[in-house]
């Protein structure tokens, strides 16, 4: 048997795709979460839903570490596109993670994690490269899984893979004004979510390699509250299962 890989999904729809690839598994209930053990491409896989927001995601990750001791951790979910050119349906693989709502100033510089001496945490380089490769492979055929009307409704004609900074906070960003403010403050941020940087911090504490891969569900603008649920309903469930299968086959 290969390594133990933890896969945290943000969405039930995404987790369903993964669990379908690992038949016969049994969940273990801890801290109100269901941890699913299974096997995929010769690896032991532990699949769990993160919960929404930084605290829920950090609790999930800490329980995973203590109970299952994974050797690597992958997060899959959706995110709001922040940078120009990061469109709905694109995939962002996080090379670094920052909590945009962390602010212990003036005691520490804005965004710095107190006690860590830095504001950004890096993805594991090998896992980043692997997920980029899996995303590049998957993006070629993912839109073909959708019917043409859905593809057109979401403009999913030539989706792209990006690697770069993901920012995280306990806020669903749903106005263009806030998105622009985040972009102005945190140059080079590609996408915003509510969990990745929290999971990155727990992985850092435990010394476990981490990387997050996020499909863009909305542009974190005034349309986000409409685009986000529509994307979850109609598109997201087709995305992560196969991409993860490709990733684990490459591991
Ligand atoms: N996840 C998906 N879209 C998001 C947004 N607009 N803000 C925060 N998290 C998100």
Short mmCIF file of C-alpha atoms and ligand atoms in Angstrom, two decimals:
data_model
loop_
_atom_site.label_atom_id
_atom_site.label_comp_id
_atom_site.label_asym_id
_atom_site.label_seq_id
_atom_site.Cartn_x
_atom_site.Cartn_y
_atom_site.Cartn_z
CA UNK A 1 0.00 0.00 0.00
CA UNK A 2 1.24 3.50 -0.87
CA UNK A 3 0.87 6.58 1.23
CA UNK A 4 -2.08 7.80 3.27
CA UNK A 5 -3.52 10.82 1.45
CA UNK A 6 -6.14 13.01 3.10
CA UNK A 7 -8.57 14.70 0.74
CA UNK A 8 -10.65 17.48 2.21
CA UNK A 9 -13.54 18.64 0.06
CA UNK A 10 -15.49 21.80 0.59
CA UNK A 11 -18.64 20.53 -1.06
CA UNK A 12 -20.82 17.49 -0.74
CA UNK A 13 -21.16 17.43 -4.54
CA UNK A 14 -17.40 17.11 -4.94
CA UNK A 15 -17.01 14.54 -2.21
CA UNK A 16 -19.72 12.39 -3.79
CA UNK A 17 -17.60 12.13 -6.96
CA UNK A 18 -14.62 10.96 -4.91
CA UNK A 19 -16.55 8.47 -2.76
CA UNK A 20 -18.02 6.91 -5.91
CA UNK A 21 -14.44 6.00 -6.88
CA UNK A 22 -13.83 4.23 -3.54
CA UNK A 23 -16.67 1.74 -3.07
CA UNK A 24 -17.16 -0.25 0.12
CA UNK A 25 -15.84 2.34 2.52
CA UNK A 26 -17.18 3.03 6.02
CA UNK A 27 -17.25 6.43 7.69
CA UNK A 28 -15.85 7.07 11.13
CA UNK A 29 -17.58 9.88 13.05
CA UNK A 30 -15.39 12.29 15.00
CA UNK A 31 -16.14 15.87 16.10
CA UNK A 32 -19.42 15.76 14.17
CA UNK A 33 -17.59 14.96 10.91
CA UNK A 34 -17.62 11.78 8.83
CA UNK A 35 -14.18 10.50 7.83
CA UNK A 36 -14.31 8.03 4.92
CA UNK A 37 -11.50 5.54 4.45
CA UNK A 38 -10.95 3.99 1.06
CA UNK A 39 -8.38 3.03 -1.51
CA UNK A 40 -7.57 4.67 -4.80
CA UNK A 41 -4.69 3.88 -7.16
CA UNK A 42 -2.88 1.94 -4.44
CA UNK A 43 -3.12 4.71 -1.86
CA UNK A 44 -5.03 4.78 1.40
CA UNK A 45 -7.41 7.75 1.12
CA UNK A 46 -9.20 9.54 3.94
CA UNK A 47 -11.98 11.77 2.62
CA UNK A 48 -13.81 14.35 4.72
CA UNK A 49 -15.82 17.54 4.28
CA UNK A 50 -14.08 20.63 5.62
CA UNK A 51 -17.05 22.57 6.90
CA UNK A 52 -17.25 26.24 5.96
CA UNK A 53 -14.89 28.88 7.29
CA UNK A 54 -11.48 28.88 8.92
CA UNK A 55 -12.33 27.39 12.30
CA UNK A 56 -14.38 24.51 10.86
CA UNK A 57 -11.63 23.72 8.34
CA UNK A 58 -8.88 23.92 10.99
CA UNK A 59 -10.80 21.57 13.33
CA UNK A 60 -11.33 19.09 10.50
CA UNK A 61 -7.64 19.20 9.62
CA UNK A 62 -6.43 18.82 13.23
CA UNK A 63 -8.70 15.81 13.80
CA UNK A 64 -7.43 14.29 10.54
CA UNK A 65 -3.84 14.70 11.66
CA UNK A 66 -4.36 13.24 15.11
CA UNK A 67 -6.52 10.30 14.12
CA UNK A 68 -5.23 9.32 10.67
CA UNK A 69 -1.67 10.74 10.36
CA UNK A 70 -1.84 11.38 6.60
CA UNK A 71 1.44 11.83 4.70
CA UNK A 72 -0.06 14.42 2.35
CA UNK A 73 -3.17 16.58 2.31
CA UNK A 74 -5.08 17.88 -0.71
CA UNK A 75 -7.96 20.34 -0.50
CA UNK A 76 -10.50 20.61 -3.31
CA UNK A 77 -13.23 23.18 -3.54
CA UNK A 78 -14.41 26.31 -5.29
CA UNK A 79 -13.22 29.89 -4.96
CA UNK A 80 -14.02 33.39 -6.15
CA UNK A 81 -11.75 34.73 -8.92
CA UNK A 82 -9.98 37.93 -7.90
CA UNK A 83 -7.22 38.59 -10.45
CA UNK A 84 -7.94 39.72 -14.00
CA UNK A 85 -8.12 36.73 -16.29
CA UNK A 86 -9.18 34.24 -13.60
CA UNK A 87 -12.58 33.30 -15.01
CA UNK A 88 -15.49 31.12 -13.87
CA UNK A 89 -14.59 27.51 -14.71
CA UNK A 90 -10.81 28.09 -14.49
CA UNK A 91 -8.81 26.08 -11.96
CA UNK A 92 -6.45 27.72 -9.46
CA UNK A 93 -3.78 25.62 -7.79
CA UNK A 94 -2.54 27.46 -4.70
CA UNK A 95 1.20 28.05 -4.51
CA UNK A 96 0.83 30.16 -1.34
CA UNK A 97 -1.88 30.99 1.19
CA UNK A 98 -2.67 34.10 3.22
CA UNK A 99 -5.47 35.01 5.65
CA UNK A 100 -6.76 38.34 4.35
CA UNK A 101 -8.67 39.00 7.59
CA UNK A 102 -5.70 38.36 9.91
CA UNK A 103 -4.80 41.71 11.46
CA UNK A 104 -2.96 41.92 14.78
CA UNK A 105 -1.54 45.35 13.92
CA UNK A 106 0.05 47.35 15.38
CA UNK A 107 1.51 44.46 17.38
CA UNK A 108 2.41 42.59 14.19
CA UNK A 109 2.42 43.70 10.55
CA UNK A 110 -0.97 43.41 8.88
CA UNK A 111 -1.66 39.80 7.70
CA UNK A 112 1.30 38.33 9.61
CA UNK A 113 0.46 35.15 11.50
CA UNK A 114 1.47 35.96 15.08
CA UNK A 115 4.20 33.55 16.17
CA UNK A 116 5.05 32.44 12.62
CA UNK A 117 7.02 35.50 11.50
CA UNK A 118 5.31 35.54 8.10
CA UNK A 119 1.99 36.13 6.44
CA UNK A 120 2.16 33.57 3.66
CA UNK A 121 2.52 29.80 3.83
CA UNK A 122 3.75 27.94 0.78
CA UNK A 123 2.29 24.84 -0.82
CA UNK A 124 4.45 21.75 -0.93
CA UNK A 125 6.34 22.13 -4.24
CA UNK A 126 5.98 18.48 -5.32
CA UNK A 127 2.25 18.39 -4.55
CA UNK A 128 1.78 21.73 -6.31
CA UNK A 129 3.48 20.39 -9.44
CA UNK A 130 1.43 17.21 -9.31
CA UNK A 131 -1.91 19.03 -8.94
CA UNK A 132 -1.00 21.45 -11.71
CA UNK A 133 -0.30 18.50 -13.98
CA UNK A 134 -3.57 16.78 -12.98
CA UNK A 135 -5.55 20.01 -13.47
CA UNK A 136 -3.98 20.58 -16.92
CA UNK A 137 -4.96 17.08 -17.94
CA UNK A 138 -8.47 17.34 -16.51
CA UNK A 139 -9.30 20.77 -17.89
CA UNK A 140 -8.98 19.53 -21.44
CA UNK A 141 -12.04 17.32 -21.08
CA UNK A 142 -13.95 18.67 -18.06
CA UNK A 143 -16.22 21.07 -19.97
CA UNK A 144 -17.12 18.17 -22.28
CA UNK A 145 -18.79 16.47 -19.30
CA UNK A 146 -21.41 19.22 -19.35
CA UNK A 147 -24.25 19.65 -21.81
CA UNK A 148 -23.73 22.49 -24.34
CA UNK A 149 -26.42 24.70 -22.76
CA UNK A 150 -24.70 24.57 -19.34
CA UNK A 151 -21.31 25.12 -20.95
CA UNK A 152 -22.58 28.24 -22.70
CA UNK A 153 -24.51 29.53 -19.68
CA UNK A 154 -21.27 29.54 -17.65
CA UNK A 155 -19.02 30.53 -20.59
CA UNK A 156 -16.89 27.41 -20.09
CA UNK A 157 -15.30 27.36 -23.52
CA UNK A 158 -11.57 27.55 -22.93
CA UNK A 159 -10.94 27.21 -19.19
CA UNK A 160 -7.38 27.64 -17.95
CA UNK A 161 -5.22 26.44 -15.07
CA UNK A 162 -3.42 29.05 -12.95
CA UNK A 163 -0.95 28.64 -10.09
CA UNK A 164 -0.55 31.40 -7.52
CA UNK A 165 -1.62 32.98 -4.28
CA UNK A 166 -4.97 32.07 -2.69
CA UNK A 167 -6.34 34.34 0.03
CA UNK A 168 -8.72 33.14 2.74
CA UNK A 169 -11.07 34.84 5.20
CA UNK A 170 -14.28 34.28 7.10
CA UNK A 171 -16.27 36.24 4.55
CA UNK A 172 -18.06 35.37 1.32
CA UNK A 173 -16.82 38.16 -0.96
CA UNK A 174 -19.89 39.31 -2.88
CA UNK A 175 -19.26 42.85 -4.08
CA UNK A 176 -16.96 44.19 -6.78
CA UNK A 177 -15.88 46.90 -4.35
CA UNK A 178 -14.59 44.39 -1.81
CA UNK A 179 -12.97 42.26 -4.46
CA UNK A 180 -11.16 45.31 -5.88
CA UNK A 181 -10.07 46.37 -2.40
CA UNK A 182 -8.61 42.91 -1.73
CA UNK A 183 -6.86 42.96 -5.07
CA UNK A 184 -5.42 46.41 -4.44
CA UNK A 185 -4.21 45.40 -1.00
CA UNK A 186 -2.92 41.96 -1.90
CA UNK A 187 -1.37 42.24 -5.31
CA UNK A 188 -1.04 38.93 -7.12
CA UNK A 189 -3.85 37.19 -5.25
CA UNK A 190 -5.61 34.99 -7.78
CA UNK A 191 -8.59 33.72 -5.81
CA UNK A 192 -10.44 34.07 -2.52
CA UNK A 193 -11.97 31.32 -0.40
CA UNK A 194 -12.90 30.62 3.22
CA UNK A 195 -10.70 27.64 4.20
CA UNK A 196 -7.41 27.08 2.32
CA UNK A 197 -5.06 29.24 4.40
CA UNK A 198 -6.46 27.80 7.65
CA UNK A 199 -5.79 24.25 6.44
CA UNK A 200 -2.33 25.34 5.25
CA UNK A 201 -1.55 26.61 8.76
CA UNK A 202 -2.53 23.35 10.45
CA UNK A 203 -0.53 21.37 7.87
CA UNK A 204 2.43 23.66 8.54
CA UNK A 205 2.13 22.98 12.28
CA UNK A 206 2.12 19.21 11.70
CA UNK A 207 4.79 19.30 8.96
CA UNK A 208 2.46 17.63 6.43
CA UNK A 209 2.73 18.57 2.72
CA UNK A 210 -0.32 20.52 1.56
CA UNK A 211 -1.81 21.95 -1.60
CA UNK A 212 -5.29 23.24 -2.50
CA UNK A 213 -6.92 23.13 -5.90
CA UNK A 214 -9.93 25.38 -6.45
CA UNK A 215 -12.35 25.73 -9.34
CA UNK A 216 -13.56 29.28 -9.86
CA UNK A 217 -17.32 29.43 -9.19
CA UNK A 218 -17.77 33.23 -9.32
CA UNK A 219 -15.83 36.45 -9.65
CA UNK A 220 -16.34 37.56 -6.01
CA UNK A 221 -18.39 40.50 -7.39
CA UNK A 222 -21.99 41.73 -7.21
CA UNK A 223 -23.09 38.62 -9.16
CA UNK A 224 -21.29 36.18 -6.85
CA UNK A 225 -24.35 35.28 -4.75
CA UNK A 226 -26.13 34.16 -7.96
CA UNK A 227 -23.16 32.56 -9.76
CA UNK A 228 -21.92 30.59 -6.74
CA UNK A 229 -25.02 28.42 -6.06
CA UNK A 230 -25.67 27.92 -9.77
CA UNK A 231 -22.10 26.70 -10.29
CA UNK A 232 -22.33 24.33 -7.31
CA UNK A 233 -25.59 22.93 -8.58
CA UNK A 234 -24.72 22.51 -12.22
CA UNK A 235 -20.95 22.30 -12.63
CA UNK A 236 -18.89 21.62 -9.48
CA UNK A 237 -19.82 17.97 -9.02
CA UNK A 238 -18.32 17.13 -12.43
CA UNK A 239 -15.00 18.69 -11.61
CA UNK A 240 -13.01 17.28 -8.71
CA UNK A 241 -13.60 13.50 -8.71
CA UNK A 242 -11.80 12.79 -11.97
CA UNK A 243 -9.12 15.40 -11.35
CA UNK A 244 -8.27 13.73 -8.02
CA UNK A 245 -8.21 10.36 -9.66
CA UNK A 246 -5.65 11.66 -12.15
CA UNK A 247 -3.65 13.23 -9.29
CA UNK A 248 -3.55 10.02 -7.25
CA UNK A 249 -2.57 8.01 -10.31
CA UNK A 250 0.42 10.35 -10.72
CA UNK A 251 1.49 10.16 -7.05
N1 LIG B 1 -15.80 30.59 -2.40
C1 LIG B 1 -16.37 30.65 -3.62
N2 LIG B 1 -16.66 31.91 -3.95
C2 LIG B 1 -16.28 32.69 -2.91
C3 LIG B 1 -16.34 34.07 -2.64
N3 LIG B 1 -16.87 34.91 -3.54
N4 LIG B 1 -15.86 34.51 -1.45
C4 LIG B 1 -15.33 33.65 -0.56
N5 LIG B 1 -15.26 32.33 -0.75
C5 LIG B 1 -15.72 31.84 -1.92
#
